[in-house]
Coordinates of C-alpha atoms and ligand atoms in Angstrom, one line a residue:
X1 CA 161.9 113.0 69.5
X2 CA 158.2 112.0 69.2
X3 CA 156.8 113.2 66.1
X4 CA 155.1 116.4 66.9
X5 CA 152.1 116.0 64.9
X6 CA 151.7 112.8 67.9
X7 CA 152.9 114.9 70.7
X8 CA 150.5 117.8 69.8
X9 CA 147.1 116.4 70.5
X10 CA 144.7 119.1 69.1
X11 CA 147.6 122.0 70.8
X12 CA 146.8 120.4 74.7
X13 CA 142.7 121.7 73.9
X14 CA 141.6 118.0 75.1
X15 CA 144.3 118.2 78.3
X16 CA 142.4 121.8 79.2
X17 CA 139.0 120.2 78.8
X18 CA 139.6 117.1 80.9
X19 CA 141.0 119.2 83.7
X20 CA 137.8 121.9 83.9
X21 CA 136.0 118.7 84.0
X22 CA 137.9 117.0 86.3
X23 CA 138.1 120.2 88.6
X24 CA 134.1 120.0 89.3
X25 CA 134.8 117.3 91.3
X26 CA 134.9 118.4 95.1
X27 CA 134.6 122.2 93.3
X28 CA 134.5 124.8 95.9
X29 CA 132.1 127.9 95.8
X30 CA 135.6 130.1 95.9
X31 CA 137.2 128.4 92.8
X32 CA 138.8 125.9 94.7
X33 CA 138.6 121.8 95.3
X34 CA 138.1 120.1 98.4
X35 CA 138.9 116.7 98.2
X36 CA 140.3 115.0 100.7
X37 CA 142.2 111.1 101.0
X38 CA 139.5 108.9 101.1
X39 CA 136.4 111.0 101.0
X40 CA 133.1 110.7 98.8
X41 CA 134.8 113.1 97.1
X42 CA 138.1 111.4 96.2
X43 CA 136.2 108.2 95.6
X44 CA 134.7 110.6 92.7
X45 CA 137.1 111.4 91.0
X46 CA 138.9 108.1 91.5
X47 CA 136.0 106.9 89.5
X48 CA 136.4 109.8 86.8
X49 CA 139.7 108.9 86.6
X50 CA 138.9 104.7 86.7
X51 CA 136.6 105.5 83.2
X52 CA 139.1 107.9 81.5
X53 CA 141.9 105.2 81.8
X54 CA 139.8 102.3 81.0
X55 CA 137.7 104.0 78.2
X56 CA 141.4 103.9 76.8
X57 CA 142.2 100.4 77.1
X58 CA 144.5 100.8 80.0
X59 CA 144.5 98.3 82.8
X60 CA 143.7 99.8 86.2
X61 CA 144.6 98.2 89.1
X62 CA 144.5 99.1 92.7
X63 CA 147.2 98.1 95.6
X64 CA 146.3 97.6 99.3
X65 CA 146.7 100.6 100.4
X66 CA 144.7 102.3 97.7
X67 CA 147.4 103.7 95.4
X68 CA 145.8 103.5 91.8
X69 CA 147.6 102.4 88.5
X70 CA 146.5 102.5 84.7
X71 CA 148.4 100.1 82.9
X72 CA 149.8 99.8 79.3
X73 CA 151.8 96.7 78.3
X74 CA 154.0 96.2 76.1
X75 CA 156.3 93.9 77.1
X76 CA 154.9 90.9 79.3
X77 CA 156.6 90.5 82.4
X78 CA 159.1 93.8 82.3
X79 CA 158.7 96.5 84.7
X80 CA 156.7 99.6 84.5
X81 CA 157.9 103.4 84.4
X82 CA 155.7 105.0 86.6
X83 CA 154.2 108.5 85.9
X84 CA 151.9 110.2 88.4
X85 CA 151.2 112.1 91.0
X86 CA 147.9 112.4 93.7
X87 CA 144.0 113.6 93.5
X88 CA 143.4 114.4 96.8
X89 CA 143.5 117.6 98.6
X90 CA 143.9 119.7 100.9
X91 CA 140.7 121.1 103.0
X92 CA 139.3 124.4 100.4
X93 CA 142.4 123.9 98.1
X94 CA 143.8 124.5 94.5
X95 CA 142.6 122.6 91.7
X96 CA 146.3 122.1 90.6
X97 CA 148.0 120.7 93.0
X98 CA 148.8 116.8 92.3
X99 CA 145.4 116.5 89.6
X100 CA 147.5 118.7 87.6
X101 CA 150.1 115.6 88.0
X102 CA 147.6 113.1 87.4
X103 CA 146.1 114.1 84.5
X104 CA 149.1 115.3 82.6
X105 CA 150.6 112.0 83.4
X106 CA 147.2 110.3 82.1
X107 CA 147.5 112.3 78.8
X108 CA 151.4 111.9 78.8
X109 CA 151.1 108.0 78.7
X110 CA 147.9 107.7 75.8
X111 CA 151.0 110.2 73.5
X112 CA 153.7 107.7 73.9
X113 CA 151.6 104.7 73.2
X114 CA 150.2 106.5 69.8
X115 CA 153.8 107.1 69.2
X116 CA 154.7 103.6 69.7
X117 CA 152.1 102.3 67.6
X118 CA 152.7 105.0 64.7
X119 CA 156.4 104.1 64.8
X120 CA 156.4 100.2 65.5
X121 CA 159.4 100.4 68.1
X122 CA 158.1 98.7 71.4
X123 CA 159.8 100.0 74.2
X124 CA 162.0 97.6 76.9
X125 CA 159.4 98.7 79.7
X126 CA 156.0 99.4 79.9
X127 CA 154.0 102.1 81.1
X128 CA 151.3 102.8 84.4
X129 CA 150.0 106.3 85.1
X130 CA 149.4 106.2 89.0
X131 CA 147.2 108.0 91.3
X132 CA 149.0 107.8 94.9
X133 CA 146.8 107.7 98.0
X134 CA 147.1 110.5 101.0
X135 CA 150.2 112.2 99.6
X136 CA 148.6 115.7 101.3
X137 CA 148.1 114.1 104.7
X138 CA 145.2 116.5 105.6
X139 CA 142.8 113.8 107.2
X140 CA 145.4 110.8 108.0
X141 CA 149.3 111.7 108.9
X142 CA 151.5 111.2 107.7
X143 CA 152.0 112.8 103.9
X144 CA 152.9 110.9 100.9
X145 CA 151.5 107.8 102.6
X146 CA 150.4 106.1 99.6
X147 CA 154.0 105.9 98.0
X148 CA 155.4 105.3 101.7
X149 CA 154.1 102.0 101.6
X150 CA 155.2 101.6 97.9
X151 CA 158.6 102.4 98.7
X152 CA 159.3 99.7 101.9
X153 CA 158.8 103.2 104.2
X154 CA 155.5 102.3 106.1
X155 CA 154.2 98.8 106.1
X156 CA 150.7 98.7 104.6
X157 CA 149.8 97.1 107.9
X158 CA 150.5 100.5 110.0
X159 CA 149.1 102.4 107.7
X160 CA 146.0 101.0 107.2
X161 CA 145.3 100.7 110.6
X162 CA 146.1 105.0 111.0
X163 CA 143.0 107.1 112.2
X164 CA 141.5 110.1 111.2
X165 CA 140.1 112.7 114.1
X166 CA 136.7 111.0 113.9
X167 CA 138.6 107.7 114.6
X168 CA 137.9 106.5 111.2
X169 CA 140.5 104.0 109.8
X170 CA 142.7 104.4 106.3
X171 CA 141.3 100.4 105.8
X172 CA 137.7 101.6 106.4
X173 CA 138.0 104.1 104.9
X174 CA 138.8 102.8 101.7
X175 CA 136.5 99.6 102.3
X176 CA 133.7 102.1 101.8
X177 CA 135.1 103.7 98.9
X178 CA 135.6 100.3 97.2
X179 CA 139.7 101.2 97.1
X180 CA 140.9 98.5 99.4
X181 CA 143.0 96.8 96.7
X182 CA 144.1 93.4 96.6
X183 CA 145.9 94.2 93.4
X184 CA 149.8 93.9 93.4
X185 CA 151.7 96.9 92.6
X186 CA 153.6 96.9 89.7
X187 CA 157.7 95.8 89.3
X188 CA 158.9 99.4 88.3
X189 CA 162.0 100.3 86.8
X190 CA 161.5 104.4 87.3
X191 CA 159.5 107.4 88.1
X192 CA 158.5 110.5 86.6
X193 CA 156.4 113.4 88.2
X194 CA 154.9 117.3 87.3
X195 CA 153.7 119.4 89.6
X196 CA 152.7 123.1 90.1
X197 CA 155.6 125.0 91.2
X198 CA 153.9 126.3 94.9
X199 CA 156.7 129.1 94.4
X200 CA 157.4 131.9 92.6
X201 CA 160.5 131.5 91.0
X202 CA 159.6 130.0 87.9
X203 CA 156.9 133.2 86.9
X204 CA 159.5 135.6 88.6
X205 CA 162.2 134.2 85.8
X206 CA 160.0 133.7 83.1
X207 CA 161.0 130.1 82.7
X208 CA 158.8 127.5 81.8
X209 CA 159.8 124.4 83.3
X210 CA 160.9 123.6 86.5
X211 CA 163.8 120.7 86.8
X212 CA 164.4 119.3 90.2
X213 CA 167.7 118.5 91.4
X214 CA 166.8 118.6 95.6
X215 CA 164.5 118.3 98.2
X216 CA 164.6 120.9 101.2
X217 CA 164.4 119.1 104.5
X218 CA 161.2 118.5 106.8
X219 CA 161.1 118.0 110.2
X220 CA 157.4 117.4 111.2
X221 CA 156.5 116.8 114.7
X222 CA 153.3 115.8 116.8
X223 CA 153.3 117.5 120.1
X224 CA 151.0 116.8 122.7
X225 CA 150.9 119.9 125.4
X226 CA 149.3 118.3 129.0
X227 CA 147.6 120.8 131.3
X228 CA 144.8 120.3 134.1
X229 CA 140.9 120.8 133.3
X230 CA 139.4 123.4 135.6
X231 CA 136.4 126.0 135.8
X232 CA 137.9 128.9 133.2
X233 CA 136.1 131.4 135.9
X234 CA 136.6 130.2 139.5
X235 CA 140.1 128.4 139.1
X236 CA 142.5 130.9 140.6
X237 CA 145.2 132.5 137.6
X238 CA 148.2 131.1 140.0
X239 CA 146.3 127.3 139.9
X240 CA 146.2 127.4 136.2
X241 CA 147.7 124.8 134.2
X242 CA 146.3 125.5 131.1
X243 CA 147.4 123.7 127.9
X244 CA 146.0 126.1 125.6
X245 CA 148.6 128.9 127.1
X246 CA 151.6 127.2 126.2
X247 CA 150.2 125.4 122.8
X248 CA 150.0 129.2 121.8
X249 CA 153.5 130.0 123.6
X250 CA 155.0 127.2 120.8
X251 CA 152.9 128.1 118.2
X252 CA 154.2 131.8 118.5
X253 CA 157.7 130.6 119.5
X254 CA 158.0 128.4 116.5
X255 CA 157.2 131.8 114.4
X256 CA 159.7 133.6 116.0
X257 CA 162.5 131.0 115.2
X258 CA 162.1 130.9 111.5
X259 CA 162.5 135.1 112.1
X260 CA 166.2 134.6 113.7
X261 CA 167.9 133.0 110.7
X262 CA 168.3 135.8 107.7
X263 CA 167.3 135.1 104.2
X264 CA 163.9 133.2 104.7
X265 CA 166.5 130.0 105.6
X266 CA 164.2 128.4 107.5
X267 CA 160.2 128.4 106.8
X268 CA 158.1 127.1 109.8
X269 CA 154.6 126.8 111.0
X270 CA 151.6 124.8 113.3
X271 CA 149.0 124.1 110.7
X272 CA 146.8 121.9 113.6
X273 CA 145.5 122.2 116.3
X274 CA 143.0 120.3 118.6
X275 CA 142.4 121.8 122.0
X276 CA 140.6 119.3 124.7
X277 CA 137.9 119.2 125.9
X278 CA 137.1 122.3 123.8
X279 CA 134.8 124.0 125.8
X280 CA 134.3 127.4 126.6
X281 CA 134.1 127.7 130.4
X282 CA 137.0 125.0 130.8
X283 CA 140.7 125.4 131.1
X284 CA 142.1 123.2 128.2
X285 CA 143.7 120.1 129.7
X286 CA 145.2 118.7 126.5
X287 CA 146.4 120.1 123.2
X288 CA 147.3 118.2 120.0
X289 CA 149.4 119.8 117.7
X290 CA 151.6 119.4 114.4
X291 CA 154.8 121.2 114.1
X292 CA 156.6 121.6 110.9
X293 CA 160.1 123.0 110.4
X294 CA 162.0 123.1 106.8
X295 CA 164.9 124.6 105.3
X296 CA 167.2 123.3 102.8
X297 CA 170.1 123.6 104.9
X298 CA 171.0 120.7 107.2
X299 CA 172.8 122.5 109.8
X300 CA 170.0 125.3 109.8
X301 CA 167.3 122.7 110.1
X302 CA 169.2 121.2 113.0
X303 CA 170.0 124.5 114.4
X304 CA 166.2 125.2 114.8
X305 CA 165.4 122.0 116.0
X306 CA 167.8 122.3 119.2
X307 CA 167.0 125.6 119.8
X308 CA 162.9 124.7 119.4
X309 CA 163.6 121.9 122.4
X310 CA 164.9 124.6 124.6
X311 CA 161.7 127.1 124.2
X312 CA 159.7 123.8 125.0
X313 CA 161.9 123.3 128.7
X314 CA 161.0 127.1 129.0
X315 CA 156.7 126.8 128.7
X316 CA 157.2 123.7 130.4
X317 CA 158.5 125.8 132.9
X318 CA 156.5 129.2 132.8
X319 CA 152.9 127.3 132.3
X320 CA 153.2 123.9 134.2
X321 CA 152.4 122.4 131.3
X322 CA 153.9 119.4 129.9
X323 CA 155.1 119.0 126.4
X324 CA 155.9 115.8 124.5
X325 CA 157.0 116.0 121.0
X326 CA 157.0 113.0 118.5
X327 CA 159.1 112.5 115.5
X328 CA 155.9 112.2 112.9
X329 CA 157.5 113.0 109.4
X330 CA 161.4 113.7 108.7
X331 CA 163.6 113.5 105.3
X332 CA 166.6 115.1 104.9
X333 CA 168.2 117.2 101.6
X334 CA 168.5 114.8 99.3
X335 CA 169.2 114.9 95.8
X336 CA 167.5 113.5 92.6
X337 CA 169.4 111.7 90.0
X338 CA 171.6 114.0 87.9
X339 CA 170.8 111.8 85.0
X340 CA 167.4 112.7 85.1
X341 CA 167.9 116.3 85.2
X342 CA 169.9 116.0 82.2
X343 CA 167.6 114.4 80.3
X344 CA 164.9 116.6 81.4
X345 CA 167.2 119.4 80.4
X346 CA 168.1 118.1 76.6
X347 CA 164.2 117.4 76.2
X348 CA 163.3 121.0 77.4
X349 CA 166.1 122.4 75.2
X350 CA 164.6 120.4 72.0
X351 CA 161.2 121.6 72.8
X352 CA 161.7 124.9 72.8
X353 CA 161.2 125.5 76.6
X354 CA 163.2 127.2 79.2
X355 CA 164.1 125.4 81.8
X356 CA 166.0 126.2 85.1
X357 CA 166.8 123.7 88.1
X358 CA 165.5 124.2 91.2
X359 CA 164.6 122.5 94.8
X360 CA 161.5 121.4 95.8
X361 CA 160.2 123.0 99.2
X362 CA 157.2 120.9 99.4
X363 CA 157.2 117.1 99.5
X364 CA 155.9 114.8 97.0
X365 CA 155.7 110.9 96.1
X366 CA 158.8 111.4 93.9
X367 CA 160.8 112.8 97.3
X368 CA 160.0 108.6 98.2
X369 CA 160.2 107.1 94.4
X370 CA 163.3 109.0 93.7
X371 CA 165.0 106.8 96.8
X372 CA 164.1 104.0 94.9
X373 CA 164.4 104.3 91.6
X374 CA 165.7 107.1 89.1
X375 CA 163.0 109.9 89.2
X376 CA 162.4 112.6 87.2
X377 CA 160.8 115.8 88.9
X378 CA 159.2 118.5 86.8
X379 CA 157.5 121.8 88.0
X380 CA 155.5 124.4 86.0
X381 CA 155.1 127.7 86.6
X382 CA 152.3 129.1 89.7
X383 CA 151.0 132.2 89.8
X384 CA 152.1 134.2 92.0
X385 CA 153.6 130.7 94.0
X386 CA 150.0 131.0 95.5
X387 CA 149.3 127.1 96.9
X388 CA 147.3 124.9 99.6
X389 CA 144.8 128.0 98.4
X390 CA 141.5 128.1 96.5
X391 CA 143.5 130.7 94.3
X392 CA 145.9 128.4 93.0
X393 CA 146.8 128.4 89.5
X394 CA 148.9 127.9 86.6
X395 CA 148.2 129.3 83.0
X396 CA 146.8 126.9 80.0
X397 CA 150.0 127.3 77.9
X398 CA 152.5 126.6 81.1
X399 CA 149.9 123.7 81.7
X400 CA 150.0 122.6 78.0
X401 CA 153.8 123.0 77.6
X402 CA 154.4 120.9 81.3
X403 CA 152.2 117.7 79.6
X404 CA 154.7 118.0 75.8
X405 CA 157.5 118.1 78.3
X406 CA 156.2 115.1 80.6
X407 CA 155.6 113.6 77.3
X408 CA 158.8 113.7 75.7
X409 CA 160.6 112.6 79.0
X410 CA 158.4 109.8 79.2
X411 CA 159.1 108.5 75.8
X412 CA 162.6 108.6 76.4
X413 CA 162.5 106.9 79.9
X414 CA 160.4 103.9 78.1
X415 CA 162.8 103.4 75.7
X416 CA 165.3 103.3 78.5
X417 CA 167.0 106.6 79.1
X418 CA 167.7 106.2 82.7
X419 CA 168.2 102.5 83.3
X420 CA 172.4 103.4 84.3
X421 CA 171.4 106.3 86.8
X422 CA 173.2 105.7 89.9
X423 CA 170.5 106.0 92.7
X424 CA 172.0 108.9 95.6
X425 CA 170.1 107.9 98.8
X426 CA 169.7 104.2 99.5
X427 CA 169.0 104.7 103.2
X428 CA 164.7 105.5 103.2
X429 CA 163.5 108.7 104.7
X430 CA 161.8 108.4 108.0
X431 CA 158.9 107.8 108.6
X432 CA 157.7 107.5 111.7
X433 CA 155.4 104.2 112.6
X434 CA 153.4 106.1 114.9
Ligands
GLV1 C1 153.8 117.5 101.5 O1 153.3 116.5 101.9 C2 154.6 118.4 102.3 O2 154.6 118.2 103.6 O3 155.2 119.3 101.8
MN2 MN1 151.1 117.9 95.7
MN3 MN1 149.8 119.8 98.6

């Protein structure tokens, strides 16, 4: 284990004091951050975190599609264990969720290289902390886009050439930034991740750490719900076909579904929607919409799915509407390697921490790395599982404790702990090129 007099780094006081600092950026009157993918905003703290990695003599290099990684080398020419997680946001969000991943990652990687030094024993891989771009996919869809393209999902291509509602483009967006990279990203052997919880069974336990053995599944759809314009006061009700009416019929219906399966099995919701032309004396002729369905059951998830296609032949029906729905973002259950659990396990057992495993609900860039190579998931503890909130938040000593655990795991993965773990899912999520 890394001696703790390394790992302790003045009891996690300089982690706390990064992250306040850190959280200004984008800082919300309500407590909150609001940063999202390629915003002034993001390019902020891109730049905070560009002058906290190279005021420490890492190399930070960025890819096409804006991913950003701070390098340590030890070993010319082998390939990196990746530690990271995202800085952007969601529209008036939490502070924690993916800085937290950034930063611990950030501190993680300057505590094993003071280790390596103190000790002399150079590791068979070297080290990058990396900032993905987009995982949130608030302004450009879909989510975890950044590590999409890392992992042979998307082709940089597609994605840079995705819009936000303005019509602004990923490239120029990140042209303006100065985060159009030309940088190659780095030959990596494994991944390792910490996140906030966004749950409440860690704080309802009492357990500190959070190891992830599964992903619940996702099935994320655009739909597109086609009326006809008219005058909202002279059109007769019986002429009406108004898209607005049956948006809310699927937005209601998809409610109503996640209500027929017992035991919270199946969580769904519509976080978007754009009505057309948006005016208040005309009928709605188009509505843009995403759907999102999850459970972590397969045949639930599936169950859901058939039964949301036949309430969508129903508004067709009722509101002479038409409804076309688009694969946008799928992945199924899928495991993480049970070789990293184990070693996340063992290091939380010689650190003193509780630990408990557990599946993720919400997607991150490990759901992608893990596919790839062995990944290592952490979570620590939210209060009250409050997330995608201004309200977020995790305590200083669960935030402390996540970055010694992070630490220790890292070490351990440098030196090679997980180079015979058999990867479970070599057929990529989907993403859909849309
Ligand atoms: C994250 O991107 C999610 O959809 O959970
Ligand atoms: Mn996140
Ligand atoms: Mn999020």
């Amino acid at each position: 284990m890394i001696d703790p007099t390394i790992n302790t780094d003045r009891a996690g006081e300089d982690f706390i004091a990064d992250f306040t600092s850190l959280s200004r950026i984008g800082a919300t009157p309500g407590g909150g951050v609001h940063r999202l993918a390629g915003t002034v905003e993001d390019g902020q703290l891109r730049a905070w975190l560009r002058n906290w990695l190279e005021s420490r003599d890492f190399t930070v290099t960025i890819d096409a599609v804006g991913n950003m990684f701070g390098l340590i080398e030890w070993t010319p020419n082998a390939p990196y264990v990746l530690v990271g997680s995202h800085l952007d946001s969601q529209p008036m969000a939490g502070r924690f969720d993916g800085a937290y991943g950034v930063l611990a990652a950030a501190h993680a990687a300057v505590r094993v290289r003071r280790n390596v030094t103190a000790t002399g024993q150079t590791p068979p891989f070297n080290l990058a902390v990396v900032n993905w771009f987009n995982e949130e996919g608030a302004r450009f869809q879909p989510s975890m886009m950044g590590s999409s393209v890392f992992t042979g999902k998307l082709s940089a291509e597609h994605v840079l050439a995705i819009t936000d509602p303005d019509g602004v483009s990923v490239e120029q967006a990140l042209t303006a930034l100065g985060y159009r990279g030309t940088d190659a990203a780095p030959e990596t052997a494994a991944y390792a991740e910490i996140h906030i919880e966004q749950g409440r069974h860690l704080e309802k336990d009492g357990v500190s750490i959070g190891l992830v053995d599964a992903t619940w599944a996702a099935h994320k759809y655009s739909a597109v719900v086609r009326g006809e314009q008219s005058h909202t006061g002279s059109t007769v009700m019986a002429d009406r076909r108004d898209a607005l009416v049956g948006a809310s019929r699927l937005v209601v219906a998809l409610r109503d579904l996640a209500d027929t399966f017992a035991d919270s099995a199946l969580h769904t919701s519509v976080g978007q929607l754009f009505a057309l032309p948006n005016s208040p004396v005309v009928v709605a002729s188009e509505v843009r919409m995403v759907l999102d369905l999850r459970s972590a059951d397969a045949e639930v998830l599936a169950e859901a799915d058939a039964r949301l296609h036949e309430h969508v032949a129903v508004i067709e029906k009722r509101d002479g509407v038409h409804i076309e729905l688009t694969q946008a973002h799928f992945w199924g259950v899928q495991s993480y390697q049970p070789e990293g659990i184990d070693l996340a396990r063992a290091v939380a057992g010689e650190l003193g921490l509780s630990s408990q495993t557990m599946m993720t609900l919400a997607g991150h860039d490990s759901t992608n790395l893990k596919d790839v190579v062995p990944t290592v998931m952490l979570f620590v503890p939210s209060v009250d599982g409050i997330s995608h909130n201004e309200g977020e938040l995790t305590h200083d000593d669960d935030a402390r404790a996540g970055v010694d655990m992070l630490t220790e795991v890292l070490a351990r993965m440098c030196q090679g702990a997980l180079q015979d773990a058999v990867l479970q899912h070599a057929a990529p999520a989907q993403v859909a090129q849309r």
